[in-house]
C-alpha positions as a printed Julia matrix, in Angstrom:
447×3 Matrix{Float64}:
  -8.79    6.75   37.09
 -12.1     5.27   38.24
 -12.62    1.57   38.83
 -15.4     1.7    36.28
 -13.01    2.91   33.62
 -10.3     0.41   34.47
 -12.72   -2.48   34.58
 -14.45   -2.03   31.25
 -13.37   -2.89   27.73
 -11.63   -6.12   28.57
 -12.61   -7.33   25.15
 -10.74   -5.5    22.4
 -11.83   -5.94   18.83
  -8.73   -7.37   17.24
 -10.08   -8.71   13.99
 -11.73   -6.87   11.13
 -15.49   -6.94   10.95
 -16.89   -9.0     8.11
 -17.99   -5.85    6.35
 -14.67   -4.18    7.0
 -11.41   -5.28    5.48
 -13.16   -7.54    2.99
 -14.75  -10.83    3.93
 -12.41  -13.79    4.01
 -15.32  -16.12    3.48
 -15.11  -17.99    0.2
 -15.02  -21.38   -1.34
 -12.23  -23.58   -0.06
 -10.2   -25.7    -2.4
  -6.89  -27.37   -3.07
  -3.76  -25.55   -4.19
  -3.49  -25.69   -7.95
  -0.8   -24.21  -10.13
  -1.25  -23.79  -13.86
   1.0   -26.37  -15.53
   0.64  -26.28  -19.27
   2.43  -24.91  -22.31
  -0.62  -24.31  -24.46
  -1.32  -20.65  -25.2
  -5.04  -21.01  -24.54
  -4.5   -22.61  -21.14
  -1.95  -20.04  -20.04
  -4.67  -17.42  -20.08
  -6.32  -15.05  -22.5
  -5.39  -14.31  -26.07
  -1.83  -14.58  -27.34
  -1.79  -10.78  -27.73
  -2.56  -10.36  -24.03
   0.3   -12.69  -23.2
   2.61  -10.54  -25.29
   1.48   -7.49  -23.36
   2.39   -9.12  -20.04
   5.7   -10.42  -21.41
   6.74   -7.04  -22.8
   5.51   -4.78  -20.0
   6.0    -6.61  -16.71
   8.78   -5.65  -14.3
  10.38   -8.58  -12.4
  10.72   -7.69   -8.72
  13.94   -9.37   -7.71
  13.13   -9.93   -4.06
  10.4    -9.71   -1.46
  12.76   -8.38    1.19
  16.1    -7.19   -0.28
  16.7    -3.57    0.8
  20.08   -3.14   -0.89
  19.26   -3.92   -4.53
  16.66   -1.41   -5.67
  16.87   -1.2    -9.46
  13.55   -3.02   -9.79
  11.89   -0.62   -7.37
  13.4     2.32   -9.24
  11.34    1.19  -12.21
   8.22    1.02  -10.06
   8.97    4.47   -8.66
   9.33    5.86  -12.17
   5.75    4.87  -12.91
   4.61    6.51   -9.66
   6.37    9.69  -10.66
   5.65   12.72   -8.48
   2.3    11.48   -7.22
   1.75   12.25   -3.58
  -0.58    9.45   -2.43
   0.33    5.81   -3.19
  -2.13    3.08   -2.28
  -0.81   -0.46   -1.77
  -3.62   -3.0    -1.76
  -3.85   -6.72   -1.06
  -6.41   -9.29   -2.14
  -6.07  -10.94    1.28
  -4.96   -9.65    4.66
  -3.24  -12.95    5.39
  -0.33  -13.35    2.96
   3.24  -13.41    4.22
   4.6   -12.48    0.82
   2.24   -9.55    0.26
   3.22   -8.05    3.61
   6.89   -8.58    2.78
   6.79   -6.83   -0.6
   4.69   -3.96    0.77
   7.15   -3.52    3.63
  10.04   -3.46    1.16
   8.28   -0.88   -1.04
   7.36    1.41    1.86
  10.93    1.38    3.22
  12.22    2.16   -0.27
   9.73    5.0    -0.81
  10.69    6.5     2.54
  14.43    6.22    1.97
  14.47    7.37   -1.64
  11.33    9.33   -2.48
  10.31   11.3     0.62
   7.26    9.27    1.58
   7.25   10.24    5.25
   3.83    8.94    6.3
   2.41    5.41    6.21
  -1.35    5.17    6.76
  -2.92    1.87    7.79
  -6.43    0.48    7.5
  -6.62    0.54   11.29
  -7.76    2.79   14.11
  -7.26    6.53   13.61
  -6.84    6.88   17.37
  -4.59    3.94   18.25
  -2.26    4.49   15.29
  -1.94    8.24   15.58
   1.66    9.44   15.9
   0.88   12.15   18.44
  -1.1     9.77   20.66
   1.78    7.29   20.84
   4.8     9.57   20.72
   5.09   10.25   24.43
   4.83    6.54   25.27
   8.01    5.68   23.32
   6.55    2.29   22.49
   8.69   -0.61   21.37
   8.01   -1.75   17.82
   5.98   -4.79   18.85
   3.89   -2.79   21.32
   3.23   -0.13   18.69
   2.22   -2.75   16.12
  -0.15   -4.6    18.45
  -1.41   -1.38   19.97
  -2.29    0.02   16.55
  -3.21   -2.6    13.95
  -5.95   -5.19   13.67
  -4.66   -8.55   14.89
  -4.68  -10.02   11.38
  -1.51   -7.98   10.73
   0.24   -9.03   13.94
   3.0   -10.87   12.1
   6.76  -10.86   11.91
   6.55   -9.54    8.33
   4.69   -6.4     9.45
   6.79   -6.16   12.62
   9.8    -5.71   10.33
   8.2    -2.51    9.05
   7.36   -1.3    12.57
  10.94   -1.91   13.69
  12.03    0.29   10.81
   9.43    2.93   11.77
  10.63    3.03   15.37
  14.29    3.21   14.31
  13.6     6.24   12.09
  12.13    8.26   14.97
  15.61    9.33   16.12
  16.57   10.54   12.63
  15.94   13.89   10.97
  13.22   12.33    8.82
  11.07    9.93   10.86
   8.53    7.71    9.12
   5.24    8.65   10.74
   2.51    6.06   11.23
  -1.18    6.94   11.2
  -4.49    5.1    10.93
  -7.51    6.09    8.88
 -10.13    3.54    9.93
 -13.04    4.69   12.09
 -13.24    1.25   13.68
 -11.27    0.39   16.8
  -8.48   -2.06   16.09
  -5.61   -2.23   18.56
  -4.72   -2.73   22.19
  -4.37    1.03   22.65
  -8.02    1.57   21.75
  -9.18    1.69   25.36
 -11.41    4.22   27.12
  -8.6     5.0    29.56
  -6.15    6.0    26.8
  -8.84    7.98   24.97
  -9.87    9.82   28.12
  -6.27   10.53   29.07
  -5.47   11.92   25.62
  -8.48   14.22   25.3
  -8.35   15.49   28.88
  -4.72   16.43   28.29
  -5.56   18.07   24.96
  -8.36   20.1    26.57
  -5.99   21.26   29.31
  -3.46   22.38   26.7
  -6.16   24.34   24.87
  -7.01   26.11   28.11
 -10.75   25.74   27.61
 -13.37   24.91   30.19
 -15.95   22.19   29.73
 -18.43   20.19   31.74
 -18.26   17.36   29.22
 -17.84   13.94   30.84
 -14.97   12.63   28.69
 -14.76    9.34   30.57
 -18.41    8.44   30.04
 -18.21    9.39   26.37
 -15.43    6.92   25.64
 -17.0     4.2    27.77
 -20.03    4.57   25.48
 -17.88    4.51   22.35
 -16.1     1.35   23.55
 -19.42   -0.34   24.27
 -20.81    0.56   20.85
 -17.68   -0.77   19.16
 -17.79   -3.99   21.14
 -21.43   -4.67   20.14
 -21.19   -3.56   16.52
 -20.27   -6.9    14.96
 -22.95   -8.91   16.76
 -25.55   -6.32   15.79
 -24.7    -5.82   12.12
 -23.41   -9.23   11.03
 -24.97  -11.63   13.52
 -28.27   -9.77   13.74
 -28.32   -9.79   17.54
 -31.31   -7.59   18.35
 -30.21   -7.04   21.95
 -26.87   -5.65   20.76
 -28.63   -3.41   18.24
 -31.06   -2.14   20.88
 -28.21   -1.35   23.26
 -26.36    0.58   20.56
 -29.51    2.55   19.72
 -29.98    3.45   23.38
 -26.41    4.69   23.75
 -25.95    6.46   20.38
 -27.9     9.71   20.99
 -25.96   10.69   24.12
 -22.66    9.65   22.55
 -23.36   11.65   19.41
 -24.33   14.73   21.43
 -21.16   14.43   23.5
 -18.87   13.95   20.52
 -20.39   17.05   18.89
 -19.42   19.04   21.99
 -15.92   17.54   21.95
 -15.44   18.51   18.3
 -16.62   22.03   19.04
 -13.97   22.46   21.73
 -11.16   22.02   19.2
 -12.91   23.91   16.43
 -13.86   26.96   18.48
 -10.84   27.36   20.76
  -8.28   29.96   19.78
  -5.32   27.54   19.69
  -6.78   24.48   18.04
  -5.07   21.11   18.14
  -5.19   19.67   14.63
  -4.65   16.15   15.91
  -7.35   16.38   18.59
  -9.77   17.87   16.07
  -9.02   15.08   13.59
  -9.48   12.36   16.21
 -12.71   13.87   17.55
 -14.0    14.08   13.98
 -12.99   10.48   13.32
 -14.96    9.33   16.39
 -17.93   11.33   15.1
 -17.63    9.51   11.77
 -17.48    6.23   13.66
 -20.78    6.96   15.4
 -22.29    7.93   12.07
 -21.19    4.58   10.67
 -22.71    2.71   13.6
 -26.02    4.51   13.09
 -26.04    3.35    9.46
 -25.11   -0.19   10.45
 -27.94   -0.47   12.96
 -30.61    0.93   10.66
 -29.37   -0.06    7.21
 -28.13   -2.96    5.13
 -24.63   -4.46    5.25
 -23.88   -2.82    1.89
 -24.96    0.58    3.26
 -22.67    0.03    6.24
 -19.75   -0.84    3.96
 -20.4     2.26    1.86
 -20.49    4.41    4.99
 -17.2     2.96    6.25
 -15.44    3.56    2.93
 -16.72    7.15    2.86
 -15.54    7.69    6.45
 -12.1     6.23    5.76
 -11.73    8.41    2.67
 -12.73   11.47    4.7
 -10.1    10.56    7.28
  -7.38   10.15    4.64
  -8.29   13.5     3.08
  -8.18   15.22    6.49
  -4.84   13.6     7.29
  -3.4    14.68    3.94
  -4.72   18.24    4.0
  -4.65   19.24    7.67
  -2.16   17.09    9.61
   0.38   16.26    6.88
  -0.25   18.76    4.06
   3.36   18.69    2.83
   4.05   14.97    3.1
   3.81   12.08    0.68
   1.69    9.25    2.06
   1.73    5.48    1.48
  -1.58    3.74    2.23
  -1.83    0.09    3.37
  -5.3    -1.41    2.82
  -7.32   -4.12    1.11
  -7.71   -4.1    -2.69
 -11.42   -3.45   -2.26
 -10.87   -0.24   -0.3
  -8.2     1.25   -2.57
 -10.22    0.57   -5.75
 -10.69    3.71   -7.86
 -13.68    2.07   -9.55
 -16.14   -0.6    -8.43
 -13.81   -3.43   -7.39
 -15.9    -6.14   -9.05
 -19.27   -6.55  -10.75
 -21.01   -7.24   -7.41
 -19.74   -4.12   -5.68
 -21.9    -1.16   -6.58
 -21.32    1.2    -3.66
 -18.71    3.99   -3.64
 -15.34    2.76   -2.38
 -12.64    4.63   -0.47
 -10.41    4.76   -3.53
 -13.21    6.22   -5.64
 -13.63    9.08   -3.15
  -9.87    9.62   -3.0
  -9.58    9.6    -6.78
 -12.31   12.21   -7.01
 -10.46   14.41   -4.51
  -6.77   13.88   -5.4
  -7.09   13.09   -9.1
  -3.73   12.45  -10.75
  -1.98   12.84   -7.38
  -3.23    9.34   -6.49
  -1.51    6.11   -7.59
  -3.01    2.71   -6.78
  -1.44   -0.75   -6.93
  -3.46   -3.94   -6.42
  -1.77   -7.06   -5.05
  -2.75  -10.61   -6.04
  -1.45  -14.15   -5.57
  -1.26  -16.99   -8.06
  -1.08  -20.07   -5.89
  -0.57  -21.29   -2.33
  -2.65  -20.17    0.63
  -3.45  -17.19    2.79
  -5.14  -16.61    6.14
  -8.66  -15.34    6.59
  -9.62  -12.7     9.12
  -9.75  -15.36   11.83
  -6.35  -16.72   10.71
  -7.95  -19.79    9.13
  -6.07  -21.17    6.13
  -7.65  -20.5     2.72
  -6.16  -22.34   -0.24
  -5.93  -20.45   -3.52
  -8.43  -22.06   -5.86
  -7.73  -23.06   -9.48
  -7.84  -20.26  -12.03
  -9.71  -20.17  -15.3
  -7.58  -19.72  -18.45
  -8.83  -16.17  -19.11
  -7.85  -14.67  -15.79
  -5.22  -12.3   -14.47
  -3.6   -15.09  -12.48
  -3.31  -17.45  -15.45
  -2.15  -14.69  -17.76
   0.76  -13.7   -15.55
   2.09  -17.25  -15.33
   3.47  -16.78  -18.86
   6.53  -14.96  -17.47
   7.17  -17.36  -14.56
   8.28  -14.75  -12.0
   8.15  -15.15   -8.21
   6.85  -11.59   -7.95
   6.19   -9.09  -10.72
   4.89   -5.57  -11.2
   2.66   -4.81  -14.17
   2.01   -1.11  -14.81
  -0.7     0.04  -17.19
  -2.48    3.11  -18.41
  -6.02    4.06  -17.48
  -6.52    5.0   -21.15
  -6.8     2.18  -23.66
  -3.75    2.38  -25.9
  -4.43    1.44  -29.56
  -2.09   -1.27  -30.78
  -0.65   -2.09  -27.34
  -2.74   -5.24  -26.85
  -4.12   -3.99  -23.54
  -7.83   -4.37  -24.3
  -8.19   -6.95  -21.53
  -7.28   -4.32  -18.94
 -10.17   -2.09  -20.02
 -12.98   -4.63  -19.88
 -14.24   -6.96  -17.16
 -11.53   -9.56  -16.65
 -11.41  -12.34  -14.13
  -9.29  -12.31  -11.02
  -9.69  -13.58   -7.48
 -10.91  -12.06   -4.25
  -9.09  -13.59   -1.24
  -7.73  -16.18   -3.68
 -11.01  -18.06   -3.42
 -13.75  -16.25   -5.31
 -13.73  -15.35   -9.01
 -14.7   -11.74   -9.71
 -14.81   -9.56  -12.82
 -12.67   -6.44  -12.54
 -11.92   -3.65  -15.02
  -8.32   -3.49  -13.88
  -7.3    -0.25  -15.6
 -10.23    1.6   -14.03
  -9.43    0.24  -10.59
  -5.62    0.5   -10.43
  -2.55    2.03  -12.06
  -0.79   -1.33  -11.86
  -0.76   -4.67  -10.1
   1.77   -6.8    -8.25
   1.42  -10.56   -8.62
   2.95  -12.91   -6.05
   3.53  -16.34   -7.56
   3.14  -18.31   -4.32
   1.62  -17.17   -1.04
   1.92  -18.68    2.41
   0.35  -17.86    5.77
   1.92  -15.05    7.8
   4.41  -15.82   10.54
   2.17  -14.59   13.36
   3.54  -13.1    16.53
């Protein structure tokens, strides 16, 4: 490998871009729990409280893998659906990562969910890319995921993933983000993988693979300062590099599309890099909202390709932010198509989406800063769920308003919190098939 290749990309993007996993910026405030017995203060109308009381499912533990009756009830509401999305209102909650880890293990053990797809790099997380390295669980986690998930809670899941690889039904890990995220997202690994894939295809090419991925790494490294910080020099550099990179990635895609023995994985990864460059073109020339819309479209396209080409017979669990999994505009301010909206259009009733929220405590922002959960208004999801006083609960609901079931609040804009800090209006039944509420959140136990 050349000195140029080994010397570049010393800076790895290990935190989500502001426009990516959902901004963690919000108002800061003290931790406040709702402490009152009055019906009006507990949240919403008395009828809405009855709905929560009668329909919620207490989840007995965040981590217990032996007692699963509560998760059996959750699984019954999922039914035979093939794609399950597990959201989170913040990327920095220990308890949300714990309950998602417990659910994914359960779905794999008991309901044939053999793929877990993360909101992280399609390249660095791809099973085929990492298989020959036989990575330890911690190396796989840090090599794959954005650094905001580098915690002991998520490591528990990756230890389980690695342990299943020697069984007859391994849990496969993939990524669907077009952004680079992990320590394995280096030009050297990318070059090594694609040169090997080209050799296996037995095709000839004059394409300079090394230069292509040096360009992609440079574009990725400058993307945040261009789009969010408005650094004109970064934007100009990206614009100067994009045309050659786009032309080269088109040639790379063609190799795996036109060859007689196509590699599905190589084709998917080349296509994902093409989507990445398309996103960067939008980010340089468009608004932040246009960039966010482009990213959600690209992630949805990646999920669809994973589900239809690479894993057409597998059930898939998706790990992502609430905003990305939303099957409808996630709040009144968000009026661009979201990943979940694209997936719902494609998969229809085969898709099941669960939003995760927290009632009190704190979580970490994208830079691991502590964000206290702010006080809730009486008519809010958080206040309403305090009526049952559960450490963690699951509340399923129908996307169709049921006459006489006191679920009107689920089918109209109702207040909840984004990152635990910012009040937003969400039509919950249009966005999800159910929610999980964590009573108290704390910061992750970072590696």
